[in-house]
């Protein structure tokens, strides 16, 4: 068996891995990434100078950085030190959940588009547009209602506004793809820049808070922001928002798996010709998927304004791009997005803890984070590649007759049977 | 003359199917040899064996009268066998020279750098020798498809190919480019190269080849000299004449016109006219068959009728309404069932299980869930009913479609479409790739539907199938109906003649002027038999 055959074989095996196998693979990948990361920390620790009493000693050798401490801080620190007894709901754990909430929406946004076979890189832009729209609309709404009623009315209203504007902004690349055959990767990237530019213009002009030096809107009144429940408000986290996030996960899962629209989306994503055969209106499905995807991005923006910042300010963090990683990590499955967003949230929040607790440079922590994501995402990535290769393998050879041809009896593994094999 | 390539008793089995069954093929040096056959006859598989992509289950490959065993295309290339795939394997942004020499570039500086000048010179020298007109410095993305094909040929020649295999070389070319290609082939054989080209168009085989080998169902059914055969003989060889089954077909009790196609003109994906002014009616309770060698416009005609392709001109009526502008979904909802010819592309979602696939086309139907929701238990019951009724194996509604054999996939599609309670069934090659037992079963079900008053449009390239099942039979050739005949009153020879594009009216025109006067389709049906 040649190397090529063996690689093909491994890919095919990955492509056909069951859910349990995939969870096992992911866990193993996580452990492996920690191991490789630990070696890196040790090596980096050898190459730095520190006083002997700052150093830790393993195998009789001194190292400046302690990998155990680093990973302890990265994970346990992010969870607010649940083992040390000093756990508080308003601590680092809140930060982790806050990041997780935003990443859930960003991840779902990307995942939905992916399932429809569309690569939406524009979640970031849709989020920015949704954020500004929410801030402006809620500020206007806050002049009409206030108090508890204000919270009950304004928070859902803000989310709705974010969804509508994010959705409209997502619909643009949708229309461009469906009716002008414009590649969505290009258009969404460009629209990201446009979103950033236009919001900067607006927030430094008409919507600018005259009292502030920064380019930001007038701060939202307290009652127009997410209420804090159980968790303290110090870390800008609201359990209500997370609840919305979990609702969105369940909702999107139901939409994809249990509705006719979801069936259309999934079919279009994996086999457009079959979707067309079954009566799916391809352009309409593209527009609808990207609109919905944009709406989820817009909600992320609304959350950012109403939960974290309390105002709209330029320089929105790149949750939208993190959403791509989250989605891929989750295999574009809404339920997986929840778990992947939590892992990502832990890593994001843990990074700051590591920086406080150790001398390890932030760049190195970034490398560790990247390693973990790379390791966990790679099997999934290769699974997708494997699927594609074993699929196209069968189609590339089936050239007879000028159109792709049914191959008989070919499973994914023996997919290169070719089209001729069926008579 | 020496034999350049000799395939000796090649058998290639895939799980569940025999793609090539004891095929012998001898190709003389310096000739063009056409490998002719229907889609799925085993042509490409055979050539992939020769090219080292597949290892034969049994049999020997001889090149230059020497037994060879190719593990990969590289071995084949080393032995002087090159293959030009239908889909070109060129790097678009790179120049012609770069593409031709890719992987075998002349080196300089001790192998550290590509000797561009030498590469260019080699390409110019090569194209001059064979009279190719290609610009060595043009980017591949800027040149025409015909030129790209010549670049592919040059690439094979550059690697020292003496035997060139061309897989459906004309499928992507315009008629002018086809002529140019045939000129190129002549030049190549004149200089001693050997050409094998795969085609399903018998006209091309006759025009360009010295020898023709016809494959059917994975077997070599005949090797002939092009100038000693006729198109009719070839058509017969391709589609076969053995009567597989004796269908007991009660007389048709036809009702109203269910589907009516008038003056429909359809272009294919390349914008080339595929269907040219075709008209026919299908009535309730009858099977209207369309016979013809593959690739004569059947696919495009069917796609226009079922709503997958917009006709350029003409009108399509269904149940008395003009549906020309209706979407595919509307046509499904109005009662049009469709068994597509490419089941793995269209008919089934390969990654879905059978339950999910049972829903394909009915996902918006009230039957499987109200208000846009999907009632999965009901869908599952439906899938199990199809599996049970149509004997799909394995009988498991959770089985992923891809894991089923082609025949079982087809049975599932047939079942799903027949159970739609349709007014019209469009069946495109419904028994392709299906075992004999299932073929009979599908035929019986088709006739049952007909008895129930369903209109059936049957497209098939299997002569015995269309002839045995159809009440009326339209013969299509190059996008036009050559004739509409009564299949019971027409011999296979006559059908073969029609499928090869020989219009009976034209023959008659020479013999008697009277027949031409009344040369309408109906009159021709009765009037042309000897």
Coordinates of C-alpha atoms in Angstrom, one line a residue, chain A residues 16 254 257-261 263-264 266-267 270-280 284 387 390-391 394-412 414 416-423, chain B residues 14-15 17-19 39-45 48 54 86-87 167-168 200 217 299 308 328-329 332 338 340-341 343-346 348-352 356 359-361 363-364 372-374 376 402 405-406 416-417 432-433:
Chain A
X16 CA -17.0 7.8 8.4
X254 CA -35.0 22.3 15.5
X257 CA -33.6 19.0 11.7
X258 CA -37.3 19.3 12.0
X259 CA -38.6 21.8 9.5
X260 CA -39.0 21.7 5.7
X261 CA -37.0 24.9 5.5
X263 CA -34.4 20.2 5.1
X264 CA -34.1 22.6 2.1
X266 CA -29.3 21.0 4.4
X267 CA -30.0 19.5 1.1
X270 CA -24.6 19.0 0.7
X271 CA -26.1 18.2 -2.7
X272 CA -27.4 21.2 -4.6
X273 CA -28.5 19.1 -7.7
X274 CA -30.6 16.9 -5.5
X275 CA -32.1 20.0 -3.8
X276 CA -33.0 21.4 -7.2
X277 CA -34.6 18.1 -8.1
X278 CA -36.7 18.1 -5.0
X279 CA -38.1 21.5 -5.8
X280 CA -35.9 23.7 -3.7
X284 CA -34.4 31.9 -2.3
X387 CA -15.5 13.5 2.7
X390 CA -13.7 10.3 -1.2
X391 CA -16.7 11.9 -2.8
X394 CA -15.9 8.8 -7.3
X395 CA -17.0 11.7 -9.5
X396 CA -13.7 12.6 -11.0
X397 CA -13.4 9.2 -12.6
X398 CA -17.0 9.0 -13.7
X399 CA -16.5 11.0 -16.8
X400 CA -18.4 8.9 -19.2
X401 CA -21.1 10.5 -21.2
X402 CA -20.4 14.1 -20.4
X403 CA -22.2 14.1 -17.1
X404 CA -21.5 12.7 -13.7
X405 CA -22.9 9.3 -13.5
X406 CA -24.3 7.1 -10.9
X407 CA -21.8 4.6 -9.5
X408 CA -23.2 1.5 -8.1
X409 CA -22.4 -0.2 -4.9
X410 CA -19.8 2.3 -3.9
X411 CA -19.6 3.4 -0.4
X412 CA -17.5 6.3 0.7
X414 CA -14.6 2.5 -2.2
X416 CA -13.6 5.7 -6.7
X417 CA -15.4 2.9 -8.4
X418 CA -16.3 5.2 -11.1
X419 CA -19.5 5.6 -12.9
X420 CA -19.1 2.7 -15.3
X421 CA -19.5 0.1 -12.6
X422 CA -23.2 0.0 -12.5
X423 CA -24.3 -2.1 -15.5
Chain B
X14 CA -16.5 -3.6 -7.8
X15 CA -18.5 -4.6 -4.8
X17 CA -21.1 -5.1 -9.9
X18 CA -18.9 -6.3 -12.7
X19 CA -17.8 -3.2 -14.6
X39 CA -23.1 5.5 -20.5
X40 CA -22.2 2.9 -17.9
X41 CA -21.1 0.3 -20.5
X42 CA -17.7 0.1 -18.9
X43 CA -15.6 2.2 -21.3
X44 CA -13.9 4.5 -18.8
X45 CA -13.3 1.7 -16.3
X48 CA -8.6 3.4 -16.2
X54 CA -7.5 0.5 -11.4
X86 CA -12.6 14.7 -20.0
X87 CA -12.1 17.3 -17.3
X167 CA -12.0 10.2 -22.6
X168 CA -15.0 11.7 -24.3
X200 CA -20.9 7.3 -26.9
X217 CA -22.8 -4.0 -20.1
X299 CA -31.8 14.6 -20.9
X308 CA -35.3 21.7 -14.0
X328 CA -40.1 22.5 -10.2
X329 CA -41.8 22.5 -6.8
X332 CA -44.2 18.2 -8.1
X338 CA -39.7 12.0 -12.0
X340 CA -34.0 11.1 -12.8
X341 CA -31.2 9.5 -14.8
X343 CA -29.6 9.0 -9.2
X344 CA -26.5 9.8 -7.2
X345 CA -26.5 13.4 -8.2
X346 CA -30.2 14.2 -8.2
X348 CA -30.9 10.8 -3.7
X349 CA -28.9 12.8 -1.2
X350 CA -26.0 10.4 -0.7
X351 CA -25.3 11.5 2.9
X352 CA -28.9 11.2 4.0
X356 CA -34.6 11.5 5.0
X359 CA -38.9 13.0 1.9
X360 CA -37.0 14.3 -1.0
X361 CA -39.4 16.3 -3.2
X363 CA -40.6 18.1 2.2
X364 CA -43.2 20.8 1.8
X372 CA -43.5 23.6 7.5
X373 CA -42.6 21.1 10.2
X374 CA -41.5 17.6 9.4
X376 CA -40.3 12.3 11.0
X402 CA -24.4 5.9 -0.2
X405 CA -25.8 -0.7 -4.2
X406 CA -26.8 1.2 -7.3
X416 CA -40.7 7.0 -3.8
X417 CA -41.8 8.4 -7.2
X432 CA -30.1 1.5 -15.6
X433 CA -27.8 -0.4 -13.4

